[in-house]
XYZ file of C-alpha atoms in Angstrom:
575
model
C 5.449 21.765 -25.565
C 4.007 21.220 -22.104
C 2.325 18.072 -20.829
C -1.217 19.247 -21.555
C -0.296 20.269 -25.098
C 1.174 16.814 -25.716
C -1.977 15.161 -24.360
C -4.151 17.420 -26.526
C -2.081 16.575 -29.576
C -2.350 12.844 -28.842
C -6.135 13.138 -28.449
C -6.420 15.058 -31.725
C -4.399 12.437 -33.589
C -6.402 9.716 -31.858
C -9.698 11.344 -32.824
C -8.612 11.532 -36.427
C -7.551 7.906 -36.427
C -10.613 6.417 -34.721
C -13.972 7.677 -35.870
C -16.176 4.689 -35.608
C -17.904 4.714 -32.246
C -18.107 0.953 -32.177
C -14.340 0.721 -32.539
C -13.970 3.235 -29.737
C -16.269 1.193 -27.518
C -14.291 -1.952 -28.287
C -11.081 -0.121 -27.453
C -12.699 1.125 -24.247
C -13.607 -2.429 -23.282
C -10.118 -3.709 -24.144
C -8.501 -1.016 -22.008
C -10.741 -1.852 -19.056
C -9.990 -5.566 -19.414
C -6.240 -5.002 -19.760
C -6.136 -2.615 -16.799
C -8.313 -5.002 -14.786
C -5.951 -7.873 -15.553
C -3.003 -5.658 -14.625
C -4.637 -4.766 -11.298
C -5.449 -8.439 -10.677
C -1.901 -9.540 -11.535
C -0.350 -6.906 -9.288
C -2.790 -7.814 -6.515
C -1.987 -11.528 -6.837
C 1.765 -10.950 -6.752
C 1.550 -8.537 -3.830
C -0.765 -10.868 -1.914
C 1.464 -13.841 -2.675
C 4.595 -12.104 -1.396
C 2.706 -10.728 1.585
C 1.241 -14.142 2.412
C 4.601 -15.885 2.207
C 6.276 -13.254 4.348
C 3.572 -13.203 7.027
C 3.272 -16.999 7.051
C 6.982 -17.380 7.684
C 6.826 -14.762 10.439
C 3.784 -16.441 12.018
C 5.351 -19.893 11.979
C 8.594 -18.499 13.380
C 6.656 -16.715 16.127
C 4.852 -19.994 16.950
C 8.132 -21.861 17.175
C 9.668 -19.149 19.360
C 6.618 -19.121 21.660
C 6.677 -22.884 22.038
C 10.441 -22.819 22.633
C 9.902 -20.318 25.457
C 7.272 -22.622 26.958
C 9.711 -25.523 26.823
C 12.376 -23.330 28.393
C 9.998 -22.375 31.213
C 9.134 -26.039 31.913
C 12.807 -26.947 31.754
C 13.525 -24.279 34.326
C 10.761 -25.521 36.620
C 11.941 -29.140 36.413
C 15.576 -28.075 36.809
C 14.718 -26.372 40.102
C 12.946 -29.543 41.265
C 15.983 -31.618 40.275
C 18.264 -29.236 42.104
C 16.251 -29.624 45.332
C 16.273 -33.401 44.922
C 20.022 -33.592 44.283
C 20.892 -31.379 47.243
C 18.619 -33.380 49.597
C 20.051 -36.656 48.276
C 23.644 -35.558 48.937
C 22.724 -34.458 52.457
C 20.967 -37.768 53.131
C 23.944 -39.783 51.860
C 26.417 -37.783 53.897
C 24.226 -38.150 56.955
C 23.952 -41.912 56.497
C 27.706 -42.138 56.035
C 28.148 -40.371 59.391
C 25.794 -42.768 61.177
C 22.489 -40.946 60.967
C 19.409 -43.017 61.607
C 16.509 -43.425 59.187
C 14.348 -41.432 61.630
C 16.809 -38.552 61.330
C 16.724 -38.845 57.535
C 12.902 -38.751 57.596
C 13.067 -35.630 59.769
C 15.345 -34.143 57.121
C 12.794 -34.945 54.400
C 9.980 -33.462 56.502
C 11.873 -30.222 57.091
C 12.867 -29.942 53.445
C 9.322 -30.623 52.245
C 7.878 -28.125 54.712
C 10.319 -25.453 53.620
C 9.670 -25.876 49.913
C 5.904 -26.011 50.325
C 6.043 -22.324 51.165
C 8.937 -21.371 48.920
C 8.546 -18.774 46.199
C 11.082 -20.544 44.026
C 9.399 -23.950 43.775
C 6.474 -25.577 45.591
C 6.820 -29.260 46.481
C 3.880 -31.518 47.083
C 5.930 -34.132 48.913
C 9.427 -35.535 49.334
C 9.772 -39.268 49.961
C 11.934 -42.282 49.253
C 12.985 -45.827 49.908
C 16.185 -46.006 51.973
C 17.600 -49.311 53.188
C 14.304 -51.007 52.286
C 12.272 -48.607 54.457
C 9.783 -46.094 53.063
C 10.250 -42.531 54.346
C 7.782 -39.665 53.736
C 8.456 -35.984 54.226
C 4.752 -35.366 54.152
C 4.082 -37.652 57.109
C 2.051 -39.806 54.778
C 1.458 -43.382 55.884
C 0.959 -45.764 52.928
C -2.056 -48.021 52.854
C -1.710 -51.677 53.490
C -0.280 -53.498 50.512
C 1.688 -50.466 49.263
C 5.005 -51.768 47.931
C 7.419 -48.896 47.122
C 9.810 -51.044 45.149
C 7.253 -51.729 42.447
C 6.133 -48.131 42.060
C 7.105 -46.263 38.813
C 9.162 -43.699 40.698
C 11.351 -46.479 42.064
C 11.366 -48.728 39.003
C 12.239 -45.950 36.574
C 15.001 -44.343 38.601
C 18.147 -44.741 36.439
C 21.129 -46.670 37.650
C 23.490 -43.982 36.287
C 24.847 -41.579 38.833
C 23.082 -38.211 39.077
C 20.598 -39.118 36.337
C 16.975 -38.458 37.230
C 13.731 -39.981 36.026
C 10.620 -37.997 35.077
C 7.501 -39.923 36.006
C 4.217 -39.142 34.208
C 1.407 -37.468 36.082
C -0.615 -39.329 38.648
C -3.070 -38.423 41.358
C -1.495 -37.633 44.723
C -3.495 -39.582 47.352
C -2.762 -37.046 50.074
C -3.652 -33.781 48.221
C -5.895 -35.259 45.527
C -4.135 -33.214 42.823
C -2.208 -34.164 39.715
C 1.530 -34.324 40.376
C 4.732 -35.016 38.433
C 7.437 -37.095 40.135
C 11.206 -36.741 39.804
C 13.275 -39.626 41.227
C 17.014 -40.144 41.754
C 18.872 -43.326 42.740
C 21.467 -43.055 45.503
C 25.008 -44.330 45.218
C 24.158 -47.658 46.853
C 22.012 -48.428 43.747
C 19.131 -49.550 45.969
C 17.922 -46.458 47.756
C 15.817 -43.914 45.809
C 14.604 -40.437 46.748
C 11.804 -38.645 44.911
C 9.873 -35.371 44.942
C 6.321 -34.682 43.762
C 5.702 -31.386 41.911
C 2.221 -30.017 41.394
C 1.233 -30.196 37.716
C -0.656 -26.926 38.040
C 2.577 -25.177 39.059
C 4.342 -26.727 36.101
C 1.672 -25.530 33.673
C 1.517 -22.107 35.336
C 4.911 -21.268 33.834
C 3.630 -21.966 30.330
C 2.737 -18.815 28.434
C -0.961 -18.494 27.697
C -1.826 -18.051 24.015
C -5.090 -16.902 22.472
C -4.317 -18.932 19.367
C -3.587 -22.226 21.087
C -6.554 -24.558 20.838
C -4.783 -27.426 22.622
C -1.706 -27.737 24.848
C -0.190 -31.193 25.310
C 2.895 -32.371 27.194
C 3.775 -35.900 26.126
C 6.850 -38.044 26.656
C 8.727 -40.055 24.064
C 6.868 -43.235 25.094
C 3.541 -41.635 24.186
C 2.383 -41.058 27.776
C 0.417 -37.830 28.217
C 1.917 -35.739 31.021
C -0.564 -32.905 30.640
C -3.449 -32.204 28.301
C -5.937 -29.381 27.873
C -8.524 -32.115 28.248
C -7.563 -33.406 31.725
C -9.284 -36.727 31.019
C -6.372 -37.491 28.664
C -3.718 -37.089 31.391
C -1.755 -40.297 32.030
C -2.971 -42.066 28.889
C -0.490 -43.699 26.554
C -1.162 -42.790 22.912
C 1.260 -45.481 21.725
C -0.464 -48.253 23.636
C -2.702 -50.863 22.060
C -5.762 -48.928 23.209
C -4.987 -46.132 20.745
C -3.700 -48.074 17.752
C -5.027 -46.611 14.488
C -6.414 -43.492 16.169
C -5.556 -39.869 15.429
C -3.908 -39.659 18.867
C -1.476 -42.450 18.007
C -0.661 -40.834 14.649
C -0.109 -37.491 16.393
C 2.290 -39.029 18.951
C 4.328 -40.627 16.180
C 4.263 -37.506 14.003
C 5.623 -35.428 16.905
C 8.584 -37.750 17.374
C 9.457 -37.542 13.661
C 8.856 -33.784 13.241
C 12.220 -32.700 14.696
C 10.471 -29.729 16.333
C 9.403 -28.326 12.915
C 5.787 -27.114 12.578
C 3.520 -29.404 10.590
C -0.157 -29.716 9.689
C -2.120 -32.546 11.268
C -5.745 -33.500 10.819
C -7.272 -34.359 14.173
C -10.892 -35.480 14.240
C -11.621 -33.834 10.877
C -9.963 -30.484 11.608
C -6.593 -29.248 10.408
C -4.215 -28.098 13.123
C -0.770 -26.530 12.929
C 1.408 -28.467 15.407
C 4.334 -26.763 17.194
C 6.569 -28.968 19.337
C 9.659 -28.491 21.510
C 11.713 -31.012 23.510
C 11.931 -30.778 27.315
C 14.645 -32.505 29.381
C 15.298 -34.820 26.452
C 12.201 -36.879 27.376
C 9.080 -34.710 27.048
C 7.538 -32.729 24.213
C 5.648 -29.493 24.772
C 3.060 -29.467 21.979
C 0.676 -26.705 20.895
C -2.077 -27.433 18.410
C -3.514 -24.357 16.677
C -6.441 -24.715 14.300
C -5.428 -23.584 10.819
C -8.379 -21.266 10.264
C -7.706 -19.615 13.626
C -3.981 -19.260 12.922
C -4.496 -17.554 9.553
C -7.700 -15.668 10.337
C -5.974 -12.307 10.816
C -3.849 -12.878 7.731
C -6.859 -13.765 5.600
C -8.679 -10.655 6.790
C -5.653 -8.521 5.846
C -5.488 -10.095 2.371
C -9.226 -9.574 1.888
C -8.873 -5.953 2.966
C -6.047 -5.403 0.451
C -8.071 -7.083 -2.291
C -11.046 -4.828 -1.554
C -8.747 -1.786 -1.610
C -7.311 -2.768 -4.999
C -10.820 -3.407 -6.307
C -12.013 0.002 -5.105
C -9.031 1.667 -6.802
C -9.922 -0.165 -9.997
C -13.576 0.907 -9.676
C -12.410 4.503 -9.225
C -10.254 4.153 -12.337
C -13.212 2.740 -14.271
C -15.426 5.643 -13.191
C -12.834 8.267 -14.119
C -11.955 6.551 -17.375
C -15.631 6.145 -18.251
C -16.201 9.859 -17.630
C -13.256 10.706 -19.918
C -14.468 8.190 -22.488
C -18.004 9.608 -22.453
C -16.636 13.119 -22.900
C -14.387 11.962 -25.707
C -17.297 10.167 -27.380
C -19.324 13.370 -27.209
C -16.407 15.246 -28.798
C -16.316 12.715 -31.640
C -20.032 13.161 -32.228
C -19.821 16.951 -32.034
C -16.809 16.981 -34.363
C -18.572 14.669 -36.784
C -21.667 16.857 -36.738
C -19.550 19.982 -37.233
C -17.643 18.397 -40.104
C -20.866 17.238 -41.726
C -22.350 20.717 -41.306
C -19.262 22.450 -42.727
C -19.130 20.046 -45.652
C -22.814 20.479 -46.416
C -22.780 24.275 -46.068
C -19.557 24.609 -48.054
C -21.000 22.650 -50.906
C -24.212 24.671 -50.835
C -22.285 27.945 -50.793
C -19.961 26.799 -53.545
C -22.893 25.757 -55.715
C -24.563 29.155 -55.246
C -21.352 31.101 -55.869
C -20.588 29.024 -58.962
C -24.042 29.927 -60.220
C -23.333 33.615 -59.599
C -19.949 33.364 -61.322
C -21.530 31.559 -64.255
C -24.139 34.265 -64.698
C -21.444 36.929 -64.257
C -19.409 35.302 -67.038
C -22.432 35.505 -69.323
C -22.937 39.156 -68.370
C -19.257 39.925 -69.075
C -19.680 38.777 -72.676
C -22.494 41.285 -73.196
C -20.761 44.273 -71.562
C -19.013 46.931 -73.638
C -18.667 49.672 -71.045
C -15.225 49.617 -69.409
C -16.502 50.629 -65.999
C -19.113 47.906 -66.023
C -16.487 45.365 -67.105
C -14.321 46.427 -64.171
C -17.258 45.961 -61.819
C -17.937 42.550 -63.325
C -14.280 41.580 -62.966
C -14.421 42.572 -59.319
C -17.458 40.368 -58.883
C -15.607 37.530 -60.567
C -12.516 38.051 -58.352
C -14.589 38.202 -55.167
C -16.449 35.062 -56.185
C -13.208 33.224 -56.805
C -12.026 34.327 -53.351
C -15.195 32.924 -51.846
C -14.694 29.670 -53.751
C -11.103 29.546 -52.460
C -12.314 30.181 -48.911
C -14.933 27.451 -49.222
C -12.279 25.056 -50.491
C -10.174 25.925 -47.451
C -13.130 25.162 -45.181
C -13.557 21.817 -46.897
C -9.860 21.127 -46.427
C -10.180 21.918 -42.721
C -13.054 19.476 -42.410
C -10.981 16.854 -44.227
C -8.036 17.456 -41.895
C -10.209 17.117 -38.790
C -11.778 13.915 -40.119
C -8.368 12.520 -41.121
C -9.336 12.197 -44.792
C -7.073 14.831 -46.333
C -5.026 13.399 -49.168
C -2.301 14.738 -51.435
C -3.278 14.586 -55.086
C -0.235 14.225 -57.312
C -0.541 15.388 -60.904
C 1.530 17.010 -63.574
C 1.479 20.809 -63.394
C 3.200 23.809 -64.923
C 5.321 25.910 -62.550
C 4.711 29.105 -64.482
C 0.955 28.536 -64.405
C 1.169 28.262 -60.624
C 3.179 31.512 -60.437
C 0.748 33.263 -62.761
C -2.209 32.328 -60.547
C -0.390 33.502 -57.441
C 0.527 36.761 -59.168
C -3.028 37.386 -60.312
C -4.312 36.701 -56.807
C -1.943 38.984 -54.886
C -0.734 41.702 -57.291
C -4.040 43.669 -57.134
C -3.883 43.661 -53.315
C -0.309 44.955 -53.325
C -1.104 47.587 -55.930
C -4.096 48.787 -53.878
C -1.755 49.448 -50.927
C 0.871 51.148 -53.105
C 3.357 48.291 -52.759
C 5.664 46.890 -55.394
C 5.183 43.241 -56.251
C 7.418 41.122 -58.436
C 8.411 37.499 -58.986
C 11.982 36.220 -59.544
C 12.126 32.761 -61.100
C 15.201 30.709 -61.954
C 15.144 30.352 -65.744
C 16.614 26.844 -65.540
C 13.776 25.477 -63.439
C 11.864 22.643 -65.183
C 8.546 23.922 -66.466
C 6.632 20.719 -65.754
C 6.665 19.065 -62.351
C 4.709 16.332 -60.593
C 2.927 17.164 -57.357
C -0.126 18.701 -55.730
C -0.602 21.979 -57.554
C -3.515 23.181 -55.439
C -1.652 22.733 -52.139
C 1.381 24.629 -53.431
C -0.844 27.470 -54.619
C -2.577 27.555 -51.237
C 0.705 27.826 -49.340
C 2.230 30.472 -51.615
C -0.957 32.559 -51.634
C -1.175 32.404 -47.863
C 2.417 33.590 -47.449
C 1.962 36.342 -50.016
C -1.360 37.411 -48.506
C 0.235 37.735 -45.050
C 3.200 39.592 -46.527
C 0.932 42.133 -48.255
C -1.314 42.447 -45.211
C 1.513 43.363 -42.820
C 3.546 45.549 -45.161
C 2.671 49.254 -45.292
C 5.640 50.682 -47.209
C 7.973 49.074 -49.712
C 7.152 45.866 -51.501
C 6.752 42.116 -51.611
C 8.740 39.679 -53.719
C 8.397 35.989 -54.548
C 11.542 34.048 -55.455
C 11.425 30.593 -57.011
C 14.443 28.319 -57.414
C 15.456 24.695 -57.123
C 18.205 22.327 -55.957
C 19.274 19.103 -57.553
C 19.087 16.114 -55.235
C 21.259 12.983 -55.103
C 19.865 9.710 -56.470
C 17.556 7.783 -54.140
C 16.803 4.162 -54.980
C 15.586 3.961 -58.542
C 15.254 7.745 -58.843
C 18.000 9.501 -60.772
C 19.246 13.001 -60.111
C 17.291 14.436 -63.028
C 14.090 12.669 -61.937
C 13.263 15.052 -59.120
C 14.298 18.385 -57.620
C 13.914 20.326 -54.422
C 11.657 23.297 -55.237
C 12.537 26.389 -53.193
C 10.111 29.268 -52.820
C 10.848 32.366 -50.740
C 8.605 35.307 -49.903
C 10.239 38.552 -48.786
C 8.663 41.779 -47.648
C 9.510 45.044 -45.920
C 6.826 44.685 -43.279
C 6.838 44.463 -39.491
C 8.327 40.960 -39.360
C 8.004 38.514 -36.488
C 9.422 39.289 -33.052
C 11.844 36.755 -31.550
C 9.614 36.205 -28.536
C 6.755 35.239 -30.892
C 8.622 32.562 -32.848
C 7.761 29.712 -30.481
C 4.047 30.439 -30.868
C 3.906 31.216 -34.573
C 1.799 28.160 -35.382
C -0.472 28.337 -32.369
C -3.814 30.109 -32.176
C -3.131 33.726 -31.385
C -4.098 35.095 -27.971
C -3.011 38.764 -27.686
C -1.018 39.701 -24.591
C -2.377 43.253 -24.724
C -5.004 45.130 -26.754
C -2.308 47.065 -28.633
C -1.397 43.893 -30.538
C -4.820 43.886 -32.150
C -5.227 47.589 -32.718
C -1.864 48.449 -34.292
C -2.145 46.185 -37.314
C -5.278 45.080 -39.033
C -5.600 41.314 -38.996
C -2.613 40.878 -36.669
C -4.406 38.038 -34.912
C -3.643 35.833 -37.944
C 0.029 36.777 -38.027
C 1.035 34.314 -35.357
C -0.889 31.507 -36.968
C 0.375 32.062 -40.517
C -2.502 29.735 -41.364
C -1.783 27.534 -44.349
C -4.288 24.899 -45.394
C -3.554 22.014 -45.360
C 0.195 22.524 -45.061
C 0.006 24.320 -41.714
C 1.141 21.279 -39.791
C 4.199 21.063 -42.066
C 5.616 24.433 -41.010
C 8.397 24.746 -38.480
C 11.394 26.903 -37.496
C 14.965 25.955 -38.479
C 17.953 28.005 -37.283
C 16.348 31.424 -37.539
C 14.388 30.549 -40.662
C 11.009 28.919 -40.901
C 10.353 26.170 -43.356
C 7.253 24.607 -44.833
C 7.632 21.018 -45.951
C 5.079 19.130 -47.998
C 6.012 15.657 -49.193
C 3.708 13.215 -50.989
C 6.379 10.700 -51.920
C 6.444 11.963 -55.516
C 7.820 15.467 -54.866
C 8.952 17.748 -52.065
C 8.308 21.394 -51.432
C 10.262 23.625 -49.070
C 10.088 27.293 -48.304
C 12.815 29.089 -46.338
C 12.447 32.626 -45.121
C 14.655 35.021 -43.213
C 12.846 36.367 -40.170
C 14.919 39.480 -39.707
C 12.399 42.208 -40.518
C 10.578 39.992 -42.961
C 7.548 37.746 -42.870
């Protein structure tokens, strides 16, 4: 059975099970709700996994970007330190060999001039306090009252050898630009040399980011080295002026964050804060507004949600179309069943009237020929009644209301009716017809007499129809069955009925389609044998669906719980 046949079978069973349109509509609604919930659940899980994955990747990318910025600033400051250390060593060596302070100042001037035009690092100035005398490589003369020894670059220079101090930004009086100072104390512990680096050159090495709303460089003491808002440069967020403010909370949060991203609310807006340590003293901090950071991600999630919704809408449209078609089929089938039931009853009533009148006429007839004509009328009427009953059974099957009626019946009465029905047909074609019955078979059984008669008559009718020479035989036997539950062996039997004929039989290639509607492969199939189109179907009401092939024999099984009926038949040259 192919896929479409299975689907058709399921729909047929479904249509027989559910007739009430309201129940179908409820089922339709339940299916839509269940599928909708399934789509929503899948969408939520997919979105959740996608969100978590992309969030982790975004945060990692932010950390990596900020780490690269810190690395770039570290590199810039390291080059400044290198220039300062080299110049300091030269100055110390020169002083040890008797160089004058004027010669040392000339050295600072030449070094400053060289590095002002260097591609590696650009110095604003190089200066220092040597042997209590201020020297400037930029030929800058301090204003009256300028005391170098109290300046931050001198005060903050560490006493440890080769350890430098990073001085927060301040305005260079000579150039008027923001500068960062690096200072280093000489071996005499009194002299200090320092270099000024342009803040703009320091920031130039920081990678620009479209997401960054705010870039801050702040030291561990809370002093702002650089800020996107230049008015904040040089301010101390940990000073008394900023106690209780968002800026103070941010400075403290950065020191406790251990360079891990965190969310911080600044002036009513949520920011994702990325921080990285520079030279062990400064933090490079990027503040990215949350809605800006996740904007692309939210758009992607919304797009996926819309896609899932559109797929669900498409499913609803397709399912609704199928449902509407199925509902129409239910209505058409119900109308057809109602029509068949109504017409069958009308026909049966009319035919019963004809048969009743014919019975009255038969009592008044004395001429043998007229009696034969009357008997033919009676036989034809009974055939019509039988056909109408079959139509009613079909309508019951399609509506799912067919039931097996168990009653006590006489086996020999059943055989007599089958003989009377089919013997005249066989005799008319010149065929022999006989019945072999096991004499030990119980005469009274319990089951559905009408269904058994229908099946036997159908088999016999097909046998006579497709047999031209020879004969047709009906064999009836039984098997004893083992006890089942409370039933004893003598409480029930397996009734076996076999129909044999000398007709055309059923080809091997036709066995798989014997119970399907016949579609001839070529016109010869219809022309060779009258009624051949019903051969494949071997239509048996209502036991058709109980017929099947078993190891070269086909069997009909009808079981109501009270009795069983089987029919086995050899297919080699027989029907």
